Tab-separated table of C-alpha atoms and ligand atoms in Angstrom:
chain	number	residue	atom	x	y	z
A	1262	MET	CA	-71.860	33.936	267.357
A	1263	ALA	CA	-72.272	35.164	270.942
A	1264	MET	CA	-69.044	35.642	272.837
A	1265	HIS	CA	-68.492	37.091	276.288
A	1266	VAL	CA	-66.363	40.214	276.084
A	1267	ARG	CA	-64.871	41.455	279.337
A	1268	PRO	CA	-66.681	44.759	280.077
A	1269	VAL	CA	-64.691	47.957	279.640
A	1270	LEU	CA	-65.532	51.075	281.675
A	1271	ALA	CA	-63.551	54.069	280.471
A	1272	ALA	CA	-63.489	57.615	281.854
A	1273	ASN	CA	-62.673	60.520	279.546
A	1274	TRP	CA	-61.922	63.476	281.795
A	1275	LYS	CA	-61.440	65.763	278.783
A	1276	MET	CA	-59.892	69.088	279.914
A	1277	ASN	CA	-60.819	68.607	283.577
A	1278	ASN	CA	-58.891	67.542	286.691
A	1279	GLY	CA	-55.367	68.837	287.113
A	1280	PRO	CA	-52.914	66.879	289.277
A	1281	THR	CA	-54.344	68.217	292.551
A	1282	ALA	CA	-57.959	67.500	291.629
A	1283	ALA	CA	-56.992	64.056	290.302
A	1284	ALA	CA	-55.331	63.093	293.578
A	1285	ALA	CA	-58.449	64.149	295.496
A	1286	PHE	CA	-60.644	62.223	293.013
A	1287	LEU	CA	-58.609	59.036	293.456
A	1288	ASP	CA	-58.731	59.266	297.251
A	1289	VAL	CA	-62.518	59.077	297.098
A	1290	PHE	CA	-62.871	56.731	294.117
A	1291	LEU	CA	-60.364	54.102	295.263
A	1292	ALA	CA	-61.837	54.026	298.771
A	1293	LYS	CA	-65.207	53.208	297.212
A	1294	HIS	CA	-64.094	50.945	294.356
A	1295	GLY	CA	-62.151	47.863	295.428
A	1296	ALA	CA	-59.966	45.992	292.950
A	1297	CYS	CA	-61.917	43.641	290.701
A	1298	ASP	CA	-60.655	41.350	287.956
A	1299	ASP	CA	-63.840	40.835	285.959
A	1300	ARG	CA	-63.785	44.161	284.115
A	1301	THR	CA	-61.363	46.606	282.566
A	1302	ILE	CA	-61.355	50.131	283.991
A	1303	ILE	CA	-59.435	52.877	282.208
A	1304	LEU	CA	-58.900	56.530	283.107
A	1305	PHE	CA	-58.095	59.080	280.400
A	1306	PRO	CA	-56.883	62.189	282.279
A	1307	PRO	CA	-55.377	65.259	280.604
A	1308	ALA	CA	-51.770	64.505	279.590
A	1309	LEU	CA	-50.346	66.793	282.286
A	1310	THR	CA	-52.313	64.863	284.919
A	1311	LEU	CA	-51.059	61.418	283.854
A	1312	ALA	CA	-48.197	61.281	286.371
A	1313	ALA	CA	-50.453	62.286	289.274
A	1314	VAL	CA	-52.974	59.613	288.307
A	1315	GLN	CA	-50.266	56.976	288.139
A	1316	ALA	CA	-48.938	58.027	291.539
A	1317	GLY	CA	-52.462	57.879	292.966
A	1318	LEU	CA	-53.022	54.431	291.456
A	1319	ALA	CA	-49.862	52.903	292.930
A	1320	GLY	CA	-50.702	49.335	293.889
A	1321	ARG	CA	-53.914	49.361	291.830
A	1322	ALA	CA	-52.796	47.545	288.703
A	1323	ASP	CA	-56.458	46.746	288.035
A	1324	ILE	CA	-56.970	50.263	286.652
A	1325	GLY	CA	-55.402	51.309	283.356
A	1326	VAL	CA	-54.463	54.787	282.219
A	1327	GLY	CA	-54.407	56.369	278.804
A	1328	VAL	CA	-54.040	59.633	276.952
A	1329	GLN	CA	-56.820	61.452	275.130
A	1330	ASN	CA	-54.841	62.019	271.943
A	1331	ILE	CA	-51.470	61.505	270.259
A	1332	HIS	CA	-49.914	63.081	267.207
A	1333	ALA	CA	-49.712	60.883	264.129
A	1334	GLU	CA	-46.036	61.606	263.497
A	1335	GLU	CA	-43.246	59.836	265.338
A	1336	LYS	CA	-41.603	63.042	266.621
A	1337	GLY	CA	-40.572	66.485	265.494
A	1338	ALA	CA	-41.548	70.132	265.348
A	1339	TYR	CA	-45.172	69.887	266.516
A	1340	THR	CA	-45.338	72.375	269.360
A	1341	GLY	CA	-47.922	71.479	271.960
A	1342	GLU	CA	-48.359	67.895	270.805
A	1343	SER	CA	-47.387	64.548	272.350
A	1344	SER	CA	-46.292	61.460	270.423
A	1345	ALA	CA	-47.177	57.819	271.018
A	1346	ALA	CA	-43.630	57.203	272.249
A	1347	ILE	CA	-43.922	60.019	274.801
A	1348	ALA	CA	-47.289	58.684	275.959
A	1349	VAL	CA	-45.802	55.221	276.504
A	1350	ASP	CA	-42.754	56.658	278.258
A	1351	ALA	CA	-45.120	58.571	280.560
A	1352	GLY	CA	-46.927	55.355	281.456
A	1353	ALA	CA	-49.987	55.334	279.199
A	1354	THR	CA	-51.173	52.004	277.828
A	1355	TYR	CA	-54.307	53.271	276.045
A	1356	VAL	CA	-55.097	56.183	273.730
A	1357	LEU	CA	-58.360	57.683	272.494
A	1358	VAL	CA	-58.331	58.197	268.731
A	1359	GLY	CA	-60.888	60.196	266.768
A	1360	HIS	CA	-62.964	61.388	269.719
A	1361	SER	CA	-65.778	63.557	268.381
A	1362	GLU	CA	-64.221	66.675	269.894
A	1363	ARG	CA	-60.968	65.897	268.056
A	1364	ARG	CA	-62.912	65.419	264.829
A	1365	HIS	CA	-65.387	68.297	265.111
A	1366	VAL	CA	-63.590	70.895	267.247
A	1367	PHE	CA	-60.023	70.290	266.052
A	1368	GLY	CA	-60.790	69.134	262.511
A	1369	GLU	CA	-59.223	65.693	262.752
A	1370	THR	CA	-59.755	63.742	259.533
A	1371	ASP	CA	-60.361	60.041	258.894
A	1372	ASP	CA	-56.869	59.886	257.415
A	1373	GLU	CA	-55.382	61.230	260.657
A	1374	THR	CA	-57.325	58.725	262.746
A	1375	ALA	CA	-55.889	55.945	260.573
A	1376	ARG	CA	-52.354	57.229	261.038
A	1377	LYS	CA	-52.854	57.696	264.783
A	1378	CYS	CA	-54.206	54.162	265.193
A	1379	ALA	CA	-51.201	52.818	263.296
A	1380	ARG	CA	-48.779	54.884	265.372
A	1381	ALA	CA	-50.450	53.730	268.581
A	1382	VAL	CA	-50.135	50.086	267.570
A	1383	GLN	CA	-46.496	50.567	266.547
A	1384	HIS	CA	-45.768	51.683	270.124
A	1385	GLY	CA	-47.883	49.056	271.865
A	1386	LEU	CA	-50.688	51.398	272.899
A	1387	THR	CA	-54.225	50.051	272.803
A	1388	ALA	CA	-56.236	52.460	270.681
A	1389	VAL	CA	-59.869	53.230	271.470
A	1390	LEU	CA	-61.184	54.320	268.065
A	1391	CYS	CA	-64.224	56.574	268.478
A	1392	VAL	CA	-66.899	56.789	265.784
A	1393	GLY	CA	-70.290	58.441	265.677
A	1394	GLU	CA	-72.701	60.477	263.638
A	1395	LYS	CA	-73.874	64.081	264.040
A	1396	ILE	CA	-77.562	64.826	264.602
A	1397	GLU	CA	-78.112	66.011	261.038
A	1398	GLN	CA	-76.539	62.811	259.740
A	1399	ARG	CA	-78.835	60.731	261.954
A	1400	GLU	CA	-81.852	62.680	260.761
A	1401	ALA	CA	-80.785	62.073	257.160
A	1402	SER	CA	-80.558	58.291	257.879
A	1403	GLU	CA	-76.795	58.403	257.356
A	1404	THR	CA	-75.782	56.914	260.724
A	1405	GLU	CA	-74.691	53.553	259.349
A	1406	ALA	CA	-72.775	55.051	256.428
A	1407	VAL	CA	-70.957	57.575	258.639
A	1408	VAL	CA	-70.042	55.059	261.320
A	1409	LEU	CA	-68.832	52.484	258.786
A	1410	ARG	CA	-66.789	55.097	256.934
A	1411	GLN	CA	-65.098	56.253	260.147
A	1412	LEU	CA	-64.550	52.672	261.297
A	1413	GLN	CA	-63.093	51.385	258.044
A	1414	ALA	CA	-60.936	54.478	257.581
A	1415	GLY	CA	-59.628	54.380	261.140
A	1416	LEU	CA	-58.657	50.726	260.852
A	1417	SER	CA	-57.390	50.943	257.278
A	1418	ALA	CA	-53.684	51.028	258.113
A	1419	LEU	CA	-53.804	48.127	260.587
A	1420	ALA	CA	-52.937	44.485	260.023
A	1421	PRO	CA	-55.610	41.983	261.151
A	1422	ASP	CA	-53.774	41.199	264.401
A	1423	ALA	CA	-53.702	44.884	265.289
A	1424	ILE	CA	-57.432	45.165	264.573
A	1425	ARG	CA	-58.028	42.243	266.937
A	1426	ALA	CA	-56.341	44.245	269.728
A	1427	ILE	CA	-58.339	47.440	269.256
A	1428	ILE	CA	-61.305	48.852	271.180
A	1429	ILE	CA	-64.145	50.669	269.404
A	1430	ALA	CA	-66.333	53.339	270.990
A	1431	TYR	CA	-69.624	54.275	269.341
A	1432	GLU	CA	-70.372	57.814	270.456
A	1433	PRO	CA	-73.208	59.581	268.662
A	1434	VAL	CA	-72.142	63.223	268.599
A	1435	TRP	CA	-75.647	64.398	269.535
A	1436	ALA	CA	-75.437	62.397	272.784
A	1437	ILE	CA	-72.035	63.628	273.957
A	1438	GLY	CA	-72.303	66.078	276.823
A	1439	THR	CA	-75.932	66.831	275.992
A	1440	GLY	CA	-77.804	64.725	278.527
A	1441	ARG	CA	-79.509	63.057	275.551
A	1442	THR	CA	-78.598	59.358	275.624
A	1443	ALA	CA	-79.174	56.856	272.841
A	1444	THR	CA	-81.748	54.277	273.869
A	1445	PRO	CA	-80.314	50.815	274.496
A	1446	ASP	CA	-82.087	49.666	271.306
A	1447	ASP	CA	-80.589	52.525	269.260
A	1448	ALA	CA	-77.127	51.766	270.617
A	1449	ALA	CA	-77.540	48.042	269.964
A	1450	ALA	CA	-78.596	48.657	266.359
A	1451	VAL	CA	-75.409	50.586	265.599
A	1452	HIS	CA	-73.230	48.209	267.607
A	1453	ARG	CA	-74.544	45.302	265.499
A	1454	VAL	CA	-73.487	47.132	262.344
A	1455	ILE	CA	-70.022	47.740	263.817
A	1456	ARG	CA	-69.769	44.104	264.943
A	1457	ALA	CA	-70.603	42.850	261.466
A	1458	ALA	CA	-67.970	45.124	259.945
A	1459	LEU	CA	-65.344	43.943	262.424
A	1460	CYS	CA	-66.172	40.311	261.642
A	1461	GLU	CA	-65.786	41.036	257.954
A	1462	LEU	CA	-62.284	42.296	258.684
A	1463	VAL	CA	-61.049	39.596	261.098
A	1464	GLY	CA	-63.598	36.797	260.970
A	1465	ASP	CA	-65.054	35.399	264.199
A	1466	ASP	CA	-62.353	37.190	266.223
A	1467	GLY	CA	-64.405	40.322	265.577
A	1468	HIS	CA	-66.827	39.071	268.243
A	1469	ALA	CA	-64.125	39.551	270.895
A	1470	ILE	CA	-63.368	43.206	270.088
A	1471	PRO	CA	-64.949	45.429	272.764
A	1472	ILE	CA	-67.472	47.930	271.402
A	1473	LEU	CA	-68.228	50.662	273.952
A	1474	TYR	CA	-71.145	53.070	273.955
A	1475	GLY	CA	-70.531	56.708	274.869
A	1476	GLY	CA	-72.844	59.682	275.167
A	1477	SER	CA	-74.371	61.016	278.412
A	1478	VAL	CA	-73.891	57.756	280.307
A	1479	THR	CA	-74.773	58.157	283.996
A	1480	PRO	CA	-75.077	55.898	287.042
A	1481	ALA	CA	-78.828	55.863	286.340
A	1482	ASN	CA	-78.690	54.610	282.748
A	1483	VAL	CA	-75.476	52.576	282.623
A	1484	ALA	CA	-76.996	49.199	283.542
A	1485	ALA	CA	-79.602	49.371	280.775
A	1486	LEU	CA	-76.974	50.358	278.224
A	1487	LEU	CA	-74.593	47.587	279.311
A	1488	ALA	CA	-77.440	45.095	278.984
A	1489	ALA	CA	-78.033	46.068	275.344
A	1490	ASP	CA	-77.025	43.673	272.575
A	1491	GLU	CA	-73.360	44.045	271.525
A	1492	VAL	CA	-72.633	46.781	274.101
A	1493	ASP	CA	-69.436	45.663	275.841
A	1494	GLY	CA	-68.755	48.731	277.930
A	1495	VAL	CA	-69.058	52.490	278.173
A	1496	LEU	CA	-66.921	55.566	277.551
A	1497	VAL	CA	-68.013	58.256	279.984
A	1498	GLY	CA	-67.253	61.975	280.003
A	1499	GLY	CA	-69.166	64.235	282.385
A	1500	ALA	CA	-70.350	61.545	284.802
A	1501	SER	CA	-66.798	60.253	285.240
A	1502	LEU	CA	-65.768	63.495	286.986
A	1503	ASP	CA	-67.697	62.654	290.149
A	1504	PRO	CA	-65.686	59.962	291.984
A	1505	LEU	CA	-68.727	58.392	293.620
A	1506	GLY	CA	-70.738	58.495	290.405
A	1507	TRP	CA	-67.814	56.938	288.554
A	1508	ALA	CA	-67.529	54.239	291.235
A	1509	ALA	CA	-71.227	53.487	290.737
A	1510	ILE	CA	-70.704	53.192	286.975
A	1511	CYS	CA	-67.711	50.893	287.511
A	1512	ALA	CA	-69.851	48.676	289.740
A	1513	ALA	CA	-72.695	48.400	287.211
B	2558	PEP	C1	-67.124	61.536	275.936
B	2558	PEP	O1	-66.506	62.572	276.145
B	2558	PEP	O2	-66.580	60.611	275.334
B	2558	PEP	C2	-68.495	61.446	276.411
B	2558	PEP	C3	-69.191	60.384	276.106
B	2558	PEP	O3	-68.980	62.494	277.165
B	2558	PEP	P1	-70.321	62.516	278.032
B	2558	PEP	O4	-70.376	61.248	278.835
B	2558	PEP	O5	-70.214	63.722	278.889
B	2558	PEP	O6	-71.459	62.584	277.073
């Protein structure tokens, strides 16, 4: 069943852009990118930059903001961490969960992604659950198994209505920050597998859940990726740091 999903363009700034750099970014980006209501644009700045981004976005309710991570626990003695409640209080409405750098640099497990998704939902945050295989898994033909395992685990603690409100990002680890992008056909093949799994969980409503592609997306390749079957948007790291490049991606 084909269904039109409103495109989602999301920028993951990772550990780049402090408050000063973010304000300068927004000056350029907002001058280039006028408000539009046919797509969802989300910025994921570092947590300490969230307030500066919100100040810079004043009057631009068309652009959402999120955090790159939350802790799975409600609160407590977790020095250096931020909870879902703190993220909401600070103005975030979205959260990345299970980004490949969280999984492979910080050792985040499938169980933690499940608990983080549940905590996000409990606090009204829209979770963007990231899944994706490593190069050796792709070469061993394990892509589908890895992606399905991460997807099913990440969603395992959610009721069907919460699953309906989630966003998925397929980000092959070998494509993140490497300049090596999945072809539109490769992305579509994995997105179809994810779509089928979502429909198994929530029926036809699974067609309305945005599935984003991430991994070395640029202004030059974004249109072809967005045109691929079942690709409803993009999650962009490096290319989202250039305000004019990001404006070009948002206009794709
Ligand atoms: C990311 O960080 O989610 C990402 C896709 O990075 P990049 O666009 O730099 O590959």
